[in-house]
Each structure stands twice: as C-alpha cells, then as structure tokens.
Amino acid sequence: MFNRKTATSSMISFESVTKTYPGPSRSAADVVAVRDTSFTVDTGTITVLAGSSGCGKTTLLRMVNRMVAPTSGRVLINGDDIAHMNPVQLRRKIGYVMQHAGLLPHKTVAENIAVVPRLNGASRTEAKRSVDRMLDMVELPADMADRYPAELSGGQAQRVGVARALADEPRILLMDEPFGAVDPLVRTGLQQQLVDIQHELGTTMLFVTHDMSEALRLGHQIILLAEQGRIMQQDSPTKLVEQPANAFVEDFLGLNAVDKTLRTRTTEDGRTMIVDAHGRPAGFLEQA
Amino acid sequence: MNWVTNNLETIISALGWHVALSVPAIVAALLCSIPLGWLAHRLPRYSGPIITGSGLLFAIPSLPLLIVLPVLTGAGMRDGSNVVIALTLYGIALLVRSVADGFNSISSETRLAATALGYSGFRRFLTVELPLAAPIILTGLRVVTASTIALCTVGAVLGIPSLGTLFTDGFQRQILAEIMTGIILTLGLAGICDALLVVLGKLLMPWQKQVA
Ligand SMILES: Nc1ncnc2c1ncn2[C@@H]1O[C@H](COP(=O)(O)OP(=O)(O)OP(=O)(O)O)[C@@H](O)[C@H]1O
Ligand SMILES: [Mg+2]
C-alpha cells in the first residue's frame, strides 16, 4: 500500500491536525484533545510522543490508523492523505500495540499472532511460519504458542502484543504505552528487544509514553507535548537533555526537582556510589 | 415396571416426538435471539424496549397460545408446528437478554484491539464478538433448554404427542407407572441435554477454563 519510495524521507506527516470530542453532556463545551499540531516521523526511525496524561498522545497515535478522524487537518503516509484510504486495509498494514497488550482472549498466542497475516490472506502454513519467527524474535518459547492470554504474565502478554503487531512486517508500528504495566526489569528487557527489532526490520515507529527515561532510551526523535497536543520541544534525546527549550521541558526531564540533587558516598569496597536525596542508590561513579 | 416393558414402543415414540418438537424450537429461539440481542446491544436507546418486549412474550399463557396459533398459521389444531412456534417464542423471551448481556460483556479494550487489527463488519462479528459473547449466551441457552423441554409437555393437552402424552394418558387411565415414566423421562431428557450443552461449551470455548 505505501511501500513505494517517495522523494521525502518522512513516512508519517501530521499537518495541522485538530481533534475535538463532543462534551460529556449536550450543554457542556466540546473537549479539544489536539489543537493544530504538526510534525513528521522519518522513515525507519523511532519517534516518541511524551507528555503528561490527557495531552492528546493516544488521540494523535490513533489518527495514523484512522481509529480517530481528525476534525481538521490531514495525516499523510508517504505523502498520501490517509483520509482517502480504506480504513480496514490501512489498519492491516499498520501494527498497533496497546497498553495492556489487547490480546483477543478467545484465541491462543499463536492465533493472536496469526491474525493480521490471515486477514491479509496468508495461508495457514504461511501464518504458522510467521508465528514461529515472531515468537523467536520476541524471545518467547515455542511451547507458549498454544496458551491462552489468560495464562500469560503481563510481560509475556506484552511480548505477544508486539509479536502480533509485527507479524506481517508492517512498515509502520504504533505503540501506546506498551510497557507501562510491566516491572522495571522486564521493561528494560522489552525496550532493548524493541530497539533490536527496529534495527533489524527498519520499521518506522511512533511510540507513546509518559516515562521520560523510556523516551530517552528509545527515541531517535522525542516530541514533548503539553495539553492539547502543543509541541514544547521536538529534538533528538541528546539535544533535549543538553538544550531544553523551556521550563516545561526542564520540569519534564526532572531537572528542577528539589530532591534531584545527587550525592556520592564511598562503599565498603572502596567504590563511589551515587545516592539521591533519600539515600537511594542511583548508580556507581566511574572515571571516564 | 411391567407397564414400561409392555409399552416400550409408545414410550420411545413419545420421547421421539418430544425431541423432535423441542430441539428445533431451542435452535430457532437461539437463531432469532442472536440478531435481537445484538440489536439491543448495538442500539442502547432501544435496548430496554427490545429486551422487555421480548421478555413479555413469556407472559402469554401457553394453552390459549396453542389454540390461537393454528388460526394464525393455518396449520391443523394437532400439528406439531404449533408447539414448535410457541416454544420458540418462549425461548426468545428468555434468551434475548442473555445475548445482549453477552455482547455487552466484551471489553472495550478487546473491541479496540479488533478494530486496530483490521477486522471488518461480519468477520469481526462472527470470529470475535460472537465467540466472546458465547459463554453468557450458553448460560441462557441452558435455561431455555430446560424450560423448553418442560413446557413441551403442554401440547399433550391438545393431543399433540410428546412425553406429556404419558401424563395425560396415565392420568386418564389411572396408570401411575405411565405418569412416573413421563416425569422421569422429561427430567432425564432435560438433564442429558444440559450435560451435552456443557460438554459442547467446553469443546467450543477452550479458553474458558471454568464453564459452570
Ligand atoms: N472518546 C473521547 N471522548 C471524549 N473525550 C475524549 C475521548 N478520548 C479522549 N478524550 C479527551 O481528549 C484528551 C486527550 O486524550 P488522550 O487519550 O489523547 O490523552 P493521552 O495523552 O493519551 O493521555 P494518557 O497519557 O492518560 O493516556 C483528554 O482530555 C481526554 O479526556
Ligand atoms: Mg493515552
């Protein structure tokens, strides 16, 4: 559908998109979720949308697969306005990972992963091959294929969610706080896997999070949003940290927090440990 | 016991009729309730009228219904179709709410996932919504099955054959064994059908670890 090469290197462009939802009651004012937001996502890169709750991240993400229609403005994929594409066909070409994996409870792990290849017309054997390959890629044991989602841990379900989204090798992957519900250790593992997968497949990814350390770890480009999808800064992780554009960005990075001051302490084995204001270890100091 | 061995043919014929009248009614009630219940789920504004309206069908007294139906359909007074239609209506009365509850029980997260994956229209209904609503529909279907098998006996009063014939006949001729046979077989048939539904549910819904 949109794998043909175009002159531009941007895969997804948001052109002054606005989304208003009808208010909760007839007399209530409309809710403006996103107002006049524009940005682009480069082909083969990870763009992270970060920002506090309710700033319109999910709304922007869902505009890409037409689960949300912009009230005004356009979303282009490879230069083509997606408003003219068949939404069902479009969704079958775009991977989508939800916050709690969103696995279909009545289908096994294998059946869940096979959904999109099957919808796109793959035979059972072809789909089976995709399933095996994807399980391997997200490092899940092959014998997990016949389990039902209710029999998985949160982290395993999340891996299956990623595997399912990537099973038909989409050019675009949308992820909405995919690792929010798993513990920090598993999260770090999943993030690393995602970076590896992106490297291997060259997928263009749009990733939503409100965890700044996750954003800094994953993003080639980070877009920091304030309420109504207002872009506060759009930069590489390094630029964002080294040159925060304003106080909002500094606050979000936690640079101004009172208890962010770090101290050093010498441990019994003679190493220098860094501790935060509460005495919690933050790491060890090493001479560069 | 003697009566039973001497009248095996009568008993088997009554049982056969009973199955032949109640099973089609149960299936027809299910087939009619699925679209009605789905509509009640899709159109929240009309869900009250649809569910209450169909539920009121159950308030129609059975004997008058069995007398009026042949007038409407043109079938004979003793035609089995009267019983099948009446039982179907009662089945619908009990089942529409379960079907609507079943569809309503699907989490919005699952719906969103199905949309995002690229399911469309009928395929999504058949392969995502219906299976996920099925456990609750099955609970309703078990009630309908028991109630249909019990109600089916009423036809006997008008001379439509079923296990009920064994009560009416046994009552008229004062044969206790015949009455008892009718009662035991009706209960037994209901029990067996319920067990079959439970097994079927386990086979068709393997993701449901505890089908009660
Ligand atoms: N279907 C809807 N109807 C009405 N208002 C909505 C709807 N979806 C979102 N909103 C509103 O739009 C705004 C943006 O919502 P959105 O879900 O995009 O935020 P978000 O950045 O993803 O937040 P979070 O981090 O909490 O997921 C919020 O104020 C929300 O209440
Ligand atoms: Mg969100």
PDB file of N, CA, C and O and ligand atoms in Angstrom, chain A residues 53-54 56-59 99 176-177 208, ligand 2:
ATOM      1  N   SER A  53      -0.507  13.040  31.262  1.00  0.00           N
ATOM      2  CA  SER A  53      -1.787  12.413  30.967  1.00  0.00           C
ATOM      3  C   SER A  53      -2.777  13.404  30.363  1.00  0.00           C
ATOM      4  O   SER A  53      -2.904  14.518  30.841  1.00  0.00           O
ATOM      5  N   GLY A  54      -3.457  12.978  29.320  1.00  0.00           N
ATOM      6  CA  GLY A  54      -4.507  13.791  28.730  1.00  0.00           C
ATOM      7  C   GLY A  54      -4.036  14.824  27.727  1.00  0.00           C
ATOM      8  O   GLY A  54      -4.832  15.651  27.268  1.00  0.00           O
ATOM      9  N   GLY A  56      -3.119  14.327  24.721  1.00  0.00           N
ATOM     10  CA  GLY A  56      -3.520  14.011  23.346  1.00  0.00           C
ATOM     11  C   GLY A  56      -2.645  12.999  22.632  1.00  0.00           C
ATOM     12  O   GLY A  56      -2.753  12.825  21.413  1.00  0.00           O
ATOM     13  N   LYS A  57      -1.806  12.294  23.373  1.00  0.00           N
ATOM     14  CA  LYS A  57      -0.887  11.333  22.739  1.00  0.00           C
ATOM     15  C   LYS A  57      -1.645  10.206  22.020  1.00  0.00           C
ATOM     16  O   LYS A  57      -1.394   9.925  20.847  1.00  0.00           O
ATOM     17  N   THR A  58      -2.571   9.587  22.757  1.00  0.00           N
ATOM     18  CA  THR A  58      -3.325   8.483  22.160  1.00  0.00           C
ATOM     19  C   THR A  58      -4.138   8.965  20.966  1.00  0.00           C
ATOM     20  O   THR A  58      -4.218   8.299  19.931  1.00  0.00           O
ATOM     21  N   THR A  59      -4.724  10.148  21.124  1.00  0.00           N
ATOM     22  CA  THR A  59      -5.517  10.703  20.028  1.00  0.00           C
ATOM     23  C   THR A  59      -4.664  10.855  18.771  1.00  0.00           C
ATOM     24  O   THR A  59      -5.076  10.455  17.673  1.00  0.00           O
ATOM     25  N   GLN A  99      -1.791  -0.618  25.427  1.00  0.00           N
ATOM     26  CA  GLN A  99      -1.169  -0.555  26.751  1.00  0.00           C
ATOM     27  C   GLN A  99      -1.188  -1.900  27.473  1.00  0.00           C
ATOM     28  O   GLN A  99      -0.219  -2.299  28.078  1.00  0.00           O
ATOM     29  N   ASP A 176       1.230   2.294  22.079  1.00  0.00           N
ATOM     30  CA  ASP A 176       0.643   3.196  23.068  1.00  0.00           C
ATOM     31  C   ASP A 176       0.998   2.712  24.476  1.00  0.00           C
ATOM     32  O   ASP A 176       0.378   1.776  24.978  1.00  0.00           O
ATOM     33  N   GLU A 177       1.992   3.314  25.077  1.00  0.00           N
ATOM     34  CA  GLU A 177       2.469   2.908  26.403  1.00  0.00           C
ATOM     35  C   GLU A 177       2.528   1.387  26.534  1.00  0.00           C
ATOM     36  O   GLU A 177       1.944   0.811  27.456  1.00  0.00           O
ATOM     37  N   VAL A 208       4.290   5.977  22.202  1.00  0.00           N
ATOM     38  CA  VAL A 208       3.745   6.885  23.207  1.00  0.00           C
ATOM     39  C   VAL A 208       4.174   6.441  24.602  1.00  0.00           C
ATOM     40  O   VAL A 208       4.123   5.265  24.936  1.00  0.00           O
TER      41      VAL A 208
HETATM   42 MG    MG C   2      -3.253   7.571  26.166  1.00  0.00          MG
END
